[in-house]
Short mmCIF file of C-alpha atoms in Angstrom, two decimals:
data_model
loop_
_atom_site.label_atom_id
_atom_site.label_comp_id
_atom_site.label_asym_id
_atom_site.label_seq_id
_atom_site.Cartn_x
_atom_site.Cartn_y
_atom_site.Cartn_z
CA MET A 1 -33.47 -4.59 13.38
CA SER A 2 -34.02 -1.42 11.30
CA LEU A 3 -30.44 0.00 11.49
CA ALA A 4 -27.30 -1.59 10.12
CA VAL A 5 -23.67 -0.38 9.85
CA VAL A 6 -21.23 -1.61 7.09
CA PHE A 7 -17.74 -0.26 6.36
CA ALA A 8 -16.30 0.79 2.97
CA ARG A 9 -13.38 2.94 1.63
CA ALA A 10 -13.41 6.06 -0.24
CA SER A 11 -10.75 7.20 -2.74
CA LEU A 12 -8.76 10.35 -1.80
CA GLY A 13 -5.52 10.62 -3.67
CA VAL A 14 -3.43 7.49 -3.16
CA SER A 15 -5.19 7.09 0.41
CA ALA A 16 -8.29 5.05 1.01
CA PRO A 17 -10.14 6.71 4.04
CA LEU A 18 -12.68 4.77 5.95
CA VAL A 19 -16.28 5.32 5.23
CA THR A 20 -19.04 4.09 7.48
CA VAL A 21 -22.30 3.08 5.70
CA GLU A 22 -25.25 3.29 7.87
CA ALA A 23 -28.75 2.19 6.58
CA HIS A 24 -31.80 3.10 8.58
CA LEU A 25 -35.38 1.73 7.63
CA ALA A 26 -38.28 3.82 9.03
CA ASN A 27 -42.05 3.82 8.72
CA GLY A 28 -43.68 6.17 6.26
CA LEU A 29 -44.13 6.59 2.51
CA PRO A 30 -41.38 4.52 0.54
CA ALA A 31 -38.39 6.56 -0.17
CA PHE A 32 -34.77 5.94 -0.78
CA ASN A 33 -32.27 8.84 0.21
CA ILE A 34 -28.50 8.82 0.33
CA VAL A 35 -26.78 11.47 2.43
CA GLY A 36 -23.19 12.27 3.36
CA LEU A 37 -21.96 14.44 0.37
CA PRO A 38 -22.52 11.80 -2.41
CA GLU A 39 -21.71 12.82 -6.14
CA THR A 40 -24.20 11.88 -8.97
CA THR A 41 -22.54 8.50 -9.46
CA VAL A 42 -23.29 7.64 -5.81
CA LYS A 43 -26.81 9.03 -5.79
CA GLU A 44 -27.55 6.78 -8.89
CA ALA A 45 -26.80 3.82 -6.64
CA ARG A 46 -30.28 4.01 -5.56
CA ASP A 47 -31.52 2.56 -8.77
CA ARG A 48 -28.65 0.15 -9.27
CA VAL A 49 -29.15 -1.17 -5.70
CA ARG A 50 -32.83 -1.57 -5.91
CA SER A 51 -32.69 -3.53 -9.27
CA ALA A 52 -29.59 -5.56 -8.13
CA LEU A 53 -31.53 -6.79 -4.93
CA ILE A 54 -34.77 -7.57 -6.67
CA ASN A 55 -33.14 -9.45 -9.49
CA ALA A 56 -31.00 -11.34 -7.12
CA GLY A 57 -34.08 -12.74 -5.39
CA PHE A 58 -34.19 -10.39 -2.26
CA GLU A 59 -37.01 -8.18 -1.08
CA PHE A 60 -36.56 -4.47 -1.51
CA PRO A 61 -38.01 -2.82 1.66
CA ALA A 62 -41.08 -0.71 0.99
CA ARG A 63 -40.14 1.62 3.72
CA ARG A 64 -38.30 4.97 4.15
CA ILE A 65 -34.67 4.17 3.53
CA THR A 66 -31.92 6.61 4.69
CA VAL A 67 -28.27 5.80 3.93
CA ASN A 68 -25.52 7.80 5.59
CA LEU A 69 -21.99 7.91 4.37
CA ALA A 70 -19.85 9.16 7.19
CA PRO A 71 -17.67 11.26 7.50
CA ALA A 72 -20.21 13.67 5.98
CA ASP A 73 -17.54 16.15 4.94
CA LEU A 74 -15.66 13.68 2.77
CA PRO A 75 -16.54 13.67 -0.97
CA LYS A 76 -17.77 10.30 -2.25
CA ASP A 77 -17.92 9.38 -5.94
CA GLY A 78 -17.82 6.42 -8.19
CA GLY A 79 -19.91 3.09 -7.95
CA ARG A 80 -17.70 1.70 -5.32
CA PHE A 81 -20.32 2.25 -2.54
CA ASP A 82 -23.11 0.10 -4.44
CA LEU A 83 -21.98 -3.13 -2.64
CA PRO A 84 -21.84 -1.78 0.93
CA ILE A 85 -25.06 0.11 0.47
CA ALA A 86 -26.67 -3.10 -0.58
CA MET A 87 -25.21 -5.07 2.18
CA ALA A 88 -26.53 -2.47 4.70
CA ILE A 89 -30.07 -2.55 3.44
CA LEU A 90 -29.99 -6.38 3.56
CA ALA A 91 -28.71 -6.32 7.15
CA ALA A 92 -31.07 -3.59 8.22
CA SER A 93 -33.97 -5.57 6.76
CA GLU A 94 -32.92 -8.57 8.47
CA GLN A 95 -32.39 -10.64 5.28
CA ILE A 96 -28.78 -11.23 6.44
CA PRO A 97 -27.45 -11.68 9.82
CA ASP A 98 -25.99 -8.39 11.04
CA SER A 99 -23.23 -10.19 13.19
CA SER A 100 -21.78 -11.63 10.13
CA LEU A 101 -20.41 -8.22 8.94
CA ASP A 102 -18.21 -7.95 11.84
CA GLY A 103 -14.53 -7.43 10.68
CA LEU A 104 -15.54 -6.95 6.97
CA GLU A 105 -15.33 -4.18 4.44
CA PHE A 106 -17.03 -3.95 1.08
CA LEU A 107 -16.31 -2.39 -2.17
CA GLY A 108 -17.91 -2.88 -5.63
CA GLU A 109 -20.18 -1.57 -8.25
CA LEU A 110 -23.41 -3.63 -8.85
CA ALA A 111 -24.76 -4.48 -12.28
CA LEU A 112 -28.75 -4.55 -12.47
CA THR A 113 -28.41 -8.38 -12.36
CA GLY A 114 -26.65 -8.34 -8.98
CA GLU A 115 -23.25 -9.12 -10.56
CA LEU A 116 -20.16 -7.23 -9.41
CA ARG A 117 -18.03 -5.07 -11.72
CA GLY A 118 -14.56 -3.80 -11.11
CA ILE A 119 -13.85 -0.47 -9.86
CA LYS A 120 -10.74 1.90 -9.82
CA GLY A 121 -8.39 2.36 -6.68
CA VAL A 122 -8.88 -1.07 -5.18
CA LEU A 123 -5.04 -1.30 -4.27
CA PRO A 124 -4.91 1.56 -1.77
CA ALA A 125 -8.20 0.21 -0.09
CA VAL A 126 -6.61 -3.27 0.17
CA LEU A 127 -3.57 -1.79 1.85
CA ALA A 128 -5.80 0.20 4.30
CA ALA A 129 -7.88 -2.80 5.07
CA ARG A 130 -4.72 -4.76 5.99
CA ASP A 131 -3.56 -1.98 8.25
CA SER A 132 -7.02 -2.00 9.91
CA ASP A 133 -6.91 -5.87 10.40
CA ARG A 134 -10.15 -6.28 8.36
CA ARG A 135 -11.11 -8.49 5.41
CA LEU A 136 -12.24 -6.61 2.16
CA ILE A 137 -14.71 -8.10 -0.10
CA ILE A 138 -14.23 -6.77 -3.64
CA PRO A 139 -15.17 -7.74 -7.25
CA ALA A 140 -13.43 -10.91 -8.93
CA ALA A 141 -12.28 -8.56 -11.68
CA ASN A 142 -10.02 -6.62 -9.32
CA GLY A 143 -8.32 -9.92 -8.13
CA PRO A 144 -5.03 -9.59 -10.21
CA GLU A 145 -4.55 -6.08 -8.61
CA ALA A 146 -5.37 -7.20 -5.11
CA GLY A 147 -3.03 -10.19 -5.75
CA LEU A 148 0.12 -7.80 -5.63
CA LEU A 149 -0.31 -7.82 -1.85
CA THR A 150 1.04 -10.85 0.05
CA PRO A 151 -0.61 -11.85 2.46
CA CYS A 152 -3.66 -10.25 0.91
CA PRO A 153 -6.74 -9.58 3.17
CA ALA A 154 -9.13 -9.34 0.19
CA LEU A 155 -11.83 -11.89 -0.85
CA LEU A 156 -13.24 -12.01 -4.41
CA ALA A 157 -16.78 -12.34 -5.34
CA GLY A 158 -18.53 -12.37 -8.79
CA HIS A 159 -22.23 -11.80 -7.74
CA LEU A 160 -24.02 -10.46 -4.65
CA LEU A 161 -25.46 -14.04 -4.02
CA ASN A 162 -22.03 -15.22 -3.47
CA ILE A 163 -21.53 -12.82 -0.75
CA THR A 164 -24.71 -13.50 1.05
CA ALA A 165 -24.25 -17.25 0.70
CA TRP A 166 -20.71 -17.06 2.21
CA LEU A 167 -22.06 -14.89 5.14
CA GLN A 168 -24.58 -17.58 5.95
CA GLN A 169 -21.78 -20.32 5.67
CA GLU A 170 -23.22 -21.64 2.47
CA GLY A 171 -20.59 -21.06 0.21
CA GLU A 172 -16.86 -19.96 -0.23
CA LEU A 173 -15.05 -16.82 -1.51
CA VAL A 174 -11.57 -17.16 -3.00
CA HIS A 175 -8.61 -15.20 -2.27
CA PRO A 176 -6.70 -13.46 -5.00
CA GLU A 177 -4.12 -15.43 -6.65
CA PRO A 178 -0.52 -14.16 -5.64
CA VAL A 179 1.26 -12.46 -8.46
CA ILE A 180 4.67 -13.69 -9.41
CA CYS A 181 6.85 -11.05 -10.95
CA THR A 182 9.04 -12.24 -13.92
CA GLU A 183 12.24 -10.63 -15.06
CA HIS A 184 11.53 -8.96 -18.44
CA ALA A 185 14.12 -8.85 -20.95
CA GLY A 186 13.78 -5.65 -23.08
CA ASN A 187 13.64 -5.60 -26.78
CA THR A 188 16.05 -2.62 -27.08
CA CYS A 189 19.78 -2.33 -26.10
CA LEU A 190 22.20 0.38 -25.65
CA SER A 191 24.43 -1.09 -28.44
CA ASP A 192 21.71 -0.11 -30.99
CA VAL A 193 22.73 3.34 -30.78
CA ILE A 194 25.41 4.04 -33.27
CA GLY A 195 28.27 6.26 -31.84
CA GLN A 196 27.32 8.89 -29.23
CA GLU A 197 29.82 7.46 -26.53
CA THR A 198 29.40 10.55 -24.64
CA GLY A 199 25.73 10.41 -24.45
CA LYS A 200 25.88 6.67 -23.47
CA ARG A 201 28.35 7.60 -20.66
CA ALA A 202 25.93 10.39 -19.47
CA LEU A 203 23.09 7.89 -19.50
CA GLU A 204 25.06 5.49 -17.32
CA ILE A 205 25.84 8.13 -14.88
CA ALA A 206 22.24 9.18 -14.70
CA ALA A 207 21.07 5.72 -14.20
CA ALA A 208 23.63 5.08 -11.47
CA GLY A 209 22.79 8.25 -9.36
CA GLU A 210 19.15 8.81 -10.46
CA HIS A 211 20.19 12.33 -11.82
CA ASN A 212 18.00 14.29 -14.24
CA LEU A 213 19.47 14.48 -17.90
CA LEU A 214 19.13 16.76 -20.79
CA PHE A 215 20.06 15.77 -24.19
CA LEU A 216 20.90 18.59 -26.54
CA GLY A 217 21.66 18.17 -30.31
CA PRO A 218 20.32 18.26 -33.96
CA PRO A 219 17.38 15.93 -35.18
CA GLY A 220 18.43 12.31 -35.69
CA THR A 221 21.30 12.12 -33.41
CA GLY A 222 19.81 9.57 -31.22
CA LYS A 223 18.44 11.64 -28.16
CA SER A 224 15.12 9.70 -28.16
CA MET A 225 16.93 6.27 -28.71
CA LEU A 226 19.16 7.00 -25.78
CA ALA A 227 16.34 8.09 -23.49
CA SER A 228 14.22 5.09 -24.21
CA ARG A 229 17.13 2.71 -23.13
CA LEU A 230 17.30 4.07 -19.74
CA SER A 231 14.78 1.75 -18.33
CA ASP A 232 16.95 -1.17 -19.24
CA LEU A 233 19.78 0.22 -17.16
CA LEU A 234 17.66 0.93 -13.78
CA PRO A 235 17.29 -1.55 -10.96
CA PRO A 236 14.03 -3.12 -10.32
CA MET A 237 11.65 -1.34 -7.87
CA THR A 238 11.56 -2.64 -4.22
CA GLU A 239 8.21 -4.03 -3.17
CA ALA A 240 7.33 -0.91 -1.07
CA GLU A 241 8.16 1.28 -4.36
CA ALA A 242 6.29 -0.96 -6.55
CA LEU A 243 3.29 -0.88 -4.41
CA GLU A 244 3.36 3.00 -4.35
CA ALA A 245 3.66 3.12 -8.08
CA ALA A 246 0.84 0.43 -8.51
CA ALA A 247 -1.35 2.44 -6.20
CA VAL A 248 -1.13 5.51 -8.55
CA ARG A 249 -1.89 3.56 -11.47
CA SER A 250 -5.02 1.89 -9.57
CA ILE A 251 -6.56 5.29 -8.75
CA SER A 252 -6.00 6.68 -12.24
CA GLY A 253 -7.60 3.58 -13.89
CA GLN A 254 -4.42 2.71 -15.82
CA PRO A 255 -4.00 -0.94 -16.99
CA LEU A 256 -1.59 -2.92 -14.69
CA ASP A 257 0.38 -5.82 -15.95
CA PRO A 258 0.73 -7.79 -12.80
CA GLU A 259 3.79 -9.89 -14.12
CA ARG A 260 5.85 -6.70 -14.74
CA TRP A 261 4.78 -4.57 -11.82
CA ARG A 262 8.30 -4.47 -10.33
CA GLN A 263 9.67 -2.66 -13.29
CA ARG A 264 10.06 1.12 -13.34
CA PRO A 265 7.52 3.07 -15.29
CA PHE A 266 8.56 5.16 -18.41
CA ARG A 267 6.22 7.97 -19.38
CA GLN A 268 6.52 10.04 -22.38
CA PRO A 269 3.74 12.64 -22.72
CA HIS A 270 3.24 14.79 -25.81
CA HIS A 271 4.42 18.29 -25.90
CA SER A 272 0.81 19.47 -26.23
CA SER A 273 0.05 18.14 -22.77
CA SER A 274 -1.62 20.69 -20.46
CA ALA A 275 -0.33 21.54 -16.98
CA ALA A 276 -3.25 19.46 -15.41
CA ALA A 277 -2.36 16.38 -17.64
CA LEU A 278 1.31 16.65 -16.54
CA VAL A 279 1.02 17.40 -12.75
CA GLY A 280 -2.45 16.45 -12.19
CA GLY A 281 -5.81 18.22 -11.56
CA GLY A 282 -9.35 18.32 -12.16
CA SER A 283 -12.40 19.14 -9.86
CA TYR A 284 -11.72 15.82 -8.13
CA PRO A 285 -7.95 15.75 -8.50
CA LYS A 286 -6.37 12.86 -10.58
CA PRO A 287 -2.74 12.07 -10.85
CA GLY A 288 -0.77 13.48 -13.80
CA GLU A 289 2.00 12.14 -15.69
CA ILE A 290 4.62 13.03 -12.97
CA SER A 291 2.75 10.76 -10.57
CA LEU A 292 2.40 8.03 -13.03
CA ALA A 293 6.04 8.07 -13.38
CA HIS A 294 6.53 7.72 -9.68
CA HIS A 295 9.82 5.74 -8.98
CA GLY A 296 10.35 5.72 -12.74
CA VAL A 297 11.16 8.06 -15.66
CA LEU A 298 9.56 10.96 -17.26
CA PHE A 299 10.77 11.58 -20.81
CA LEU A 300 9.85 15.10 -22.20
CA ASP A 301 10.88 15.00 -25.90
CA GLU A 302 10.95 18.35 -27.93
CA LEU A 303 11.19 20.22 -24.57
CA THR A 304 11.00 23.49 -26.32
CA GLU A 305 7.61 22.76 -27.57
CA PHE A 306 6.00 22.47 -24.25
CA GLU A 307 4.40 25.62 -22.68
CA ARG A 308 6.80 27.39 -20.38
CA ARG A 309 4.30 27.43 -17.61
CA VAL A 310 3.76 23.68 -17.92
CA LEU A 311 7.38 23.03 -17.52
CA ASP A 312 7.65 25.50 -14.49
CA ALA A 313 5.06 23.46 -12.91
CA LEU A 314 7.54 20.69 -12.62
CA ARG A 315 10.13 22.71 -10.65
CA GLU A 316 8.57 22.06 -7.15
CA PRO A 317 7.85 18.25 -7.46
CA LEU A 318 11.28 17.91 -8.78
CA GLU A 319 12.61 19.21 -5.56
CA THR A 320 9.98 17.72 -3.04
CA GLY A 321 9.12 14.42 -4.66
CA ASN A 322 5.30 15.13 -4.36
CA ILE A 323 2.58 17.42 -5.88
CA SER A 324 -0.15 18.94 -3.72
CA ILE A 325 -3.40 19.84 -5.49
CA SER A 326 -5.81 22.14 -3.55
CA ARG A 327 -9.36 22.72 -4.24
CA ALA A 328 -12.01 24.71 -2.25
CA ALA A 329 -13.40 21.44 -0.82
CA HIS A 330 -10.28 19.48 0.00
CA SER A 331 -6.50 18.99 -0.75
CA VAL A 332 -4.81 15.92 -2.27
CA THR A 333 -1.16 15.15 -2.34
CA PHE A 334 0.17 12.60 -5.07
CA PRO A 335 3.69 11.10 -4.92
CA ALA A 336 5.84 12.32 -7.88
CA ARG A 337 9.40 11.03 -7.28
CA PHE A 338 10.59 10.68 -10.68
CA GLN A 339 13.72 10.97 -12.76
CA LEU A 340 13.41 13.57 -15.65
CA ILE A 341 15.03 13.19 -19.02
CA GLY A 342 14.61 15.88 -21.58
CA ALA A 343 15.59 16.14 -25.25
CA MET A 344 15.71 19.20 -27.36
CA ASN A 345 17.14 20.80 -30.51
CA PRO A 346 19.71 23.65 -29.91
CA SER A 347 17.91 26.09 -32.33
CA PRO A 348 14.74 26.64 -34.32
CA CYS A 349 16.22 24.97 -37.35
CA GLY A 350 17.66 22.22 -35.41
CA HIS A 351 21.43 23.05 -35.96
CA TYR A 352 23.80 25.72 -34.61
CA GLN A 353 27.18 25.01 -36.39
CA ASP A 354 28.50 27.22 -39.12
CA GLY A 355 27.19 26.24 -42.55
CA LEU A 356 24.24 24.13 -41.21
CA SER A 357 22.35 26.70 -38.98
CA ARG A 358 19.84 29.13 -40.65
CA SER A 359 19.18 30.89 -37.33
CA SER A 360 21.02 33.87 -36.02
CA PRO A 361 22.43 33.96 -32.20
CA GLU A 362 19.47 36.19 -31.40
CA GLN A 363 17.02 33.78 -32.75
CA ILE A 364 18.57 30.75 -31.05
CA LEU A 365 18.69 32.76 -27.63
CA ARG A 366 15.02 33.57 -28.11
CA TYR A 367 14.25 29.91 -28.77
CA LEU A 368 16.20 28.61 -25.85
CA GLY A 369 14.48 31.28 -23.81
CA LYS A 370 11.29 29.23 -24.04
CA ILE A 371 12.66 27.21 -21.15
CA SER A 372 13.25 29.18 -17.97
CA GLY A 373 16.75 29.15 -16.39
CA PRO A 374 15.40 27.87 -13.08
CA PHE A 375 13.91 24.87 -14.86
CA VAL A 376 17.15 24.13 -16.77
CA ASP A 377 18.87 24.44 -13.46
CA ARG A 378 16.99 21.18 -12.33
CA PHE A 379 19.06 19.13 -14.68
CA ASP A 380 21.99 17.56 -13.21
CA LEU A 381 23.62 16.71 -16.51
CA SER A 382 23.31 18.28 -19.99
CA VAL A 383 25.05 16.57 -22.86
CA GLU A 384 25.50 17.71 -26.47
CA LEU A 385 24.91 14.86 -29.16
CA PRO A 386 26.48 16.09 -32.32
CA LEU A 387 25.97 14.72 -35.85
CA LEU A 388 27.95 11.52 -36.56
CA PRO A 389 31.28 12.35 -38.40
CA PRO A 390 31.52 11.49 -42.06
CA GLY A 391 32.18 7.80 -42.69
CA GLU A 392 30.85 6.64 -39.36
CA LEU A 393 27.92 4.78 -40.93
CA SER A 394 29.59 3.17 -43.66
CA ARG A 395 32.59 1.81 -41.95
CA PRO A 396 32.34 -1.68 -40.11
CA ARG A 397 30.60 -1.11 -36.71
CA GLN A 398 32.73 -2.02 -33.71
CA LYS A 399 30.94 -3.99 -30.95
CA SER A 400 29.40 -1.53 -28.33
CA GLU A 401 28.76 -2.37 -24.79
CA ARG A 402 25.24 -3.95 -24.20
CA SER A 403 22.81 -2.75 -21.70
CA ALA A 404 23.27 -5.82 -19.41
CA LYS A 405 26.92 -5.03 -18.95
CA VAL A 406 26.31 -1.36 -18.17
CA ARG A 407 23.55 -2.20 -15.86
CA ALA A 408 25.73 -4.45 -13.91
CA ARG A 409 28.08 -1.44 -13.22
CA VAL A 410 24.88 0.68 -12.45
CA LEU A 411 23.66 -1.90 -9.83
CA ALA A 412 27.15 -1.96 -8.14
CA ALA A 413 27.16 1.82 -7.97
CA ARG A 414 23.59 1.92 -6.54
CA GLU A 415 24.60 -0.73 -3.99
CA ARG A 416 27.54 1.46 -2.77
CA GLN A 417 25.08 4.48 -2.44
CA GLN A 418 22.51 2.40 -0.45
CA GLN A 419 25.35 1.43 1.95
CA ARG A 420 26.55 4.90 2.41
CA ALA A 421 23.32 6.90 2.66
CA GLY A 422 20.44 4.60 2.08
CA LYS A 423 19.44 6.64 -1.16
CA PRO A 424 20.76 7.39 -4.55
CA ASN A 425 23.15 10.28 -4.72
CA ALA A 426 20.66 12.60 -6.62
CA ARG A 427 18.57 12.79 -3.31
CA LEU A 428 21.38 13.69 -1.01
CA SER A 429 20.64 16.95 0.86
CA ALA A 430 23.15 19.81 1.28
CA ALA A 431 24.04 18.66 4.73
CA GLU A 432 24.59 14.98 3.64
CA LEU A 433 26.71 16.25 0.93
CA ASP A 434 28.98 18.02 3.26
CA LYS A 435 29.12 14.91 5.72
CA LEU A 436 29.41 12.13 2.96
CA CYS A 437 30.96 13.81 0.00
CA PRO A 438 33.97 15.99 1.26
CA LEU A 439 36.37 17.61 -1.05
CA ALA A 440 39.89 18.39 -0.71
CA ALA A 441 40.64 21.99 -0.24
CA SER A 442 42.35 22.23 -3.63
CA ASP A 443 39.49 20.65 -5.42
CA ALA A 444 36.96 22.89 -3.79
CA GLU A 445 38.88 26.00 -4.96
CA PHE A 446 39.06 24.42 -8.38
CA LEU A 447 35.25 23.79 -8.47
CA GLU A 448 34.53 27.23 -7.11
CA GLN A 449 36.52 28.87 -9.81
CA ALA A 450 34.82 26.83 -12.50
CA LEU A 451 31.31 27.84 -11.22
CA GLN A 452 32.41 31.58 -11.19
CA HIS A 453 33.74 31.25 -14.85
CA MET A 454 30.55 29.63 -16.12
CA LYS A 455 28.30 31.82 -13.94
CA LEU A 456 26.45 28.93 -12.18
CA SER A 457 24.21 28.92 -9.06
CA ILE A 458 24.82 27.39 -5.75
CA ARG A 459 22.42 24.64 -6.72
CA ALA A 460 24.67 23.73 -9.66
CA TRP A 461 27.66 23.61 -6.97
CA HIS A 462 25.65 20.80 -5.14
CA LYS A 463 24.50 19.11 -8.43
CA LEU A 464 28.12 18.92 -9.64
CA ILE A 465 29.40 17.24 -6.45
CA ARG A 466 26.46 14.76 -6.56
CA VAL A 467 27.30 13.93 -10.16
CA ALA A 468 31.11 13.62 -9.17
CA ARG A 469 30.05 11.32 -6.38
CA THR A 470 28.15 9.07 -8.88
CA ILE A 471 31.19 8.99 -11.27
CA ALA A 472 33.40 7.98 -8.25
CA ASP A 473 30.99 5.22 -7.30
CA LEU A 474 30.94 3.78 -10.89
CA ALA A 475 34.89 3.74 -10.64
CA GLY A 476 34.74 2.16 -7.18
CA ASP A 477 36.54 5.09 -5.57
CA SER A 478 35.87 5.93 -1.94
CA HIS A 479 36.60 9.67 -2.46
CA ILE A 480 35.83 12.29 -5.02
CA GLY A 481 38.98 13.20 -6.96
CA ARG A 482 39.84 16.04 -9.49
CA GLU A 483 39.13 13.82 -12.35
CA HIS A 484 35.65 13.09 -11.16
CA LEU A 485 34.84 16.81 -10.80
CA MET A 486 36.33 17.55 -14.29
CA GLU A 487 34.17 14.95 -15.89
CA ALA A 488 31.20 16.29 -14.03
CA LEU A 489 31.93 19.90 -15.29
CA GLY A 490 32.11 18.31 -18.83
CA TYR A 491 28.34 17.50 -18.66
CA ARG A 492 27.27 21.20 -18.78
CA ALA A 493 26.60 21.57 -22.39
CA MET A 494 23.51 23.97 -21.95
CA ASP A 495 25.66 26.41 -19.87
CA ARG A 496 28.45 26.41 -22.55
CA LEU A 497 26.14 26.80 -25.34
CA LEU A 498 24.45 29.84 -23.73
CA THR A 499 27.92 31.42 -22.92
CA ARG A 500 29.09 30.94 -26.35
CA LEU A 501 25.98 32.50 -27.85
CA ARG A 502 26.22 35.70 -25.60
CA GLN A 503 29.73 36.24 -26.30
#
């Protein structure tokens, strides 16, 4: 037989579309052509496959070889097609039985010796193979990643000869070892932060309702310390959430710790990061920091040092939970459901109180103007962290609540939200707020008057109700009361600062 068909998987965003690898051997001068929109790395498979087959003891056909990667309009890149191309040539040249390839898919890069090397983006391919009810043969190096899925349709091989022997029922391929997730005890604790009880309370509310939070204060007041403790308060991801987050890391080539894969990611990009680094991009789009923080936390320290256009690029994914990157040839959508935590100084010199500030109100307004109003409006809470009062460091420290105790309240509040709406309060739509979070007439009038006085938008109205609902959940109350609304209004430090400067 001079024609063989083998199945493989491409990588397009977090999906793994099916690719049919067709190999045809024809008479004529020896040649080896690969068609079907292959990139340079795929074209180079000709030399890798030829050397791998010869060094593994197979005969490389001295005929006109044409390999087609279908569909033809789907770009193919990387070394993942080496193994399926080699298997298709072996089947077309009748060196392995063609019938043995039924129900199988292949992925892997070949070394010149015939050994298999690990590739990026295996997890989406394993998920797609499971949905197609096929078994996927992958390099042994990708075993820990494939083991995240139970039951797993993948089989591991270290060499091309292991696969051909197994196809002829002369050997065995092993299944990936299932990954056992262990509960990780963090090295940090909320009690490490001295003072700043308002900041700790705001962090608890943000963790309980998945709200975006902005810390505002002079240098050294604990903004970064508090933000880094948020991961200790969050509940572990569900299996579905963990697989989505792991798939993003898989296609980006980020290392994956299988034993901690259920923990929510915490990403902290530098303020010099470009828009492409933050939201994703490239000629063949790759996920950015917001996608790597999917179902986790994105912490932006020194917020005013980021370029304004970079921050504004976050506005749409903050609302939609995904980011679409379009190129001339194709469009890719990456998930980006993350919780945003920001930290910034209140002025160019870091202070704004009388006697400490070296900046005028005009300079401070110009400095704060580096961040657009619509972007600041995406934060549900903004909290001021002042300098510690005199004597706070020298006096004996009182015992502060540990992260474990605060986390217990957060988990209880999250459970109430799941029972009520099936999602955290921060994700409630306007219609769901009207249905699930009704306000008494007097409380609604009070909140509207407060918004008019602070000159806040309608988006702020909805955010205040969501925060108040979370505060009520932490207190175990079934309805939003005036005290919950007043506390929610207290977490609008940026609005109060701007109002004070403009007076």
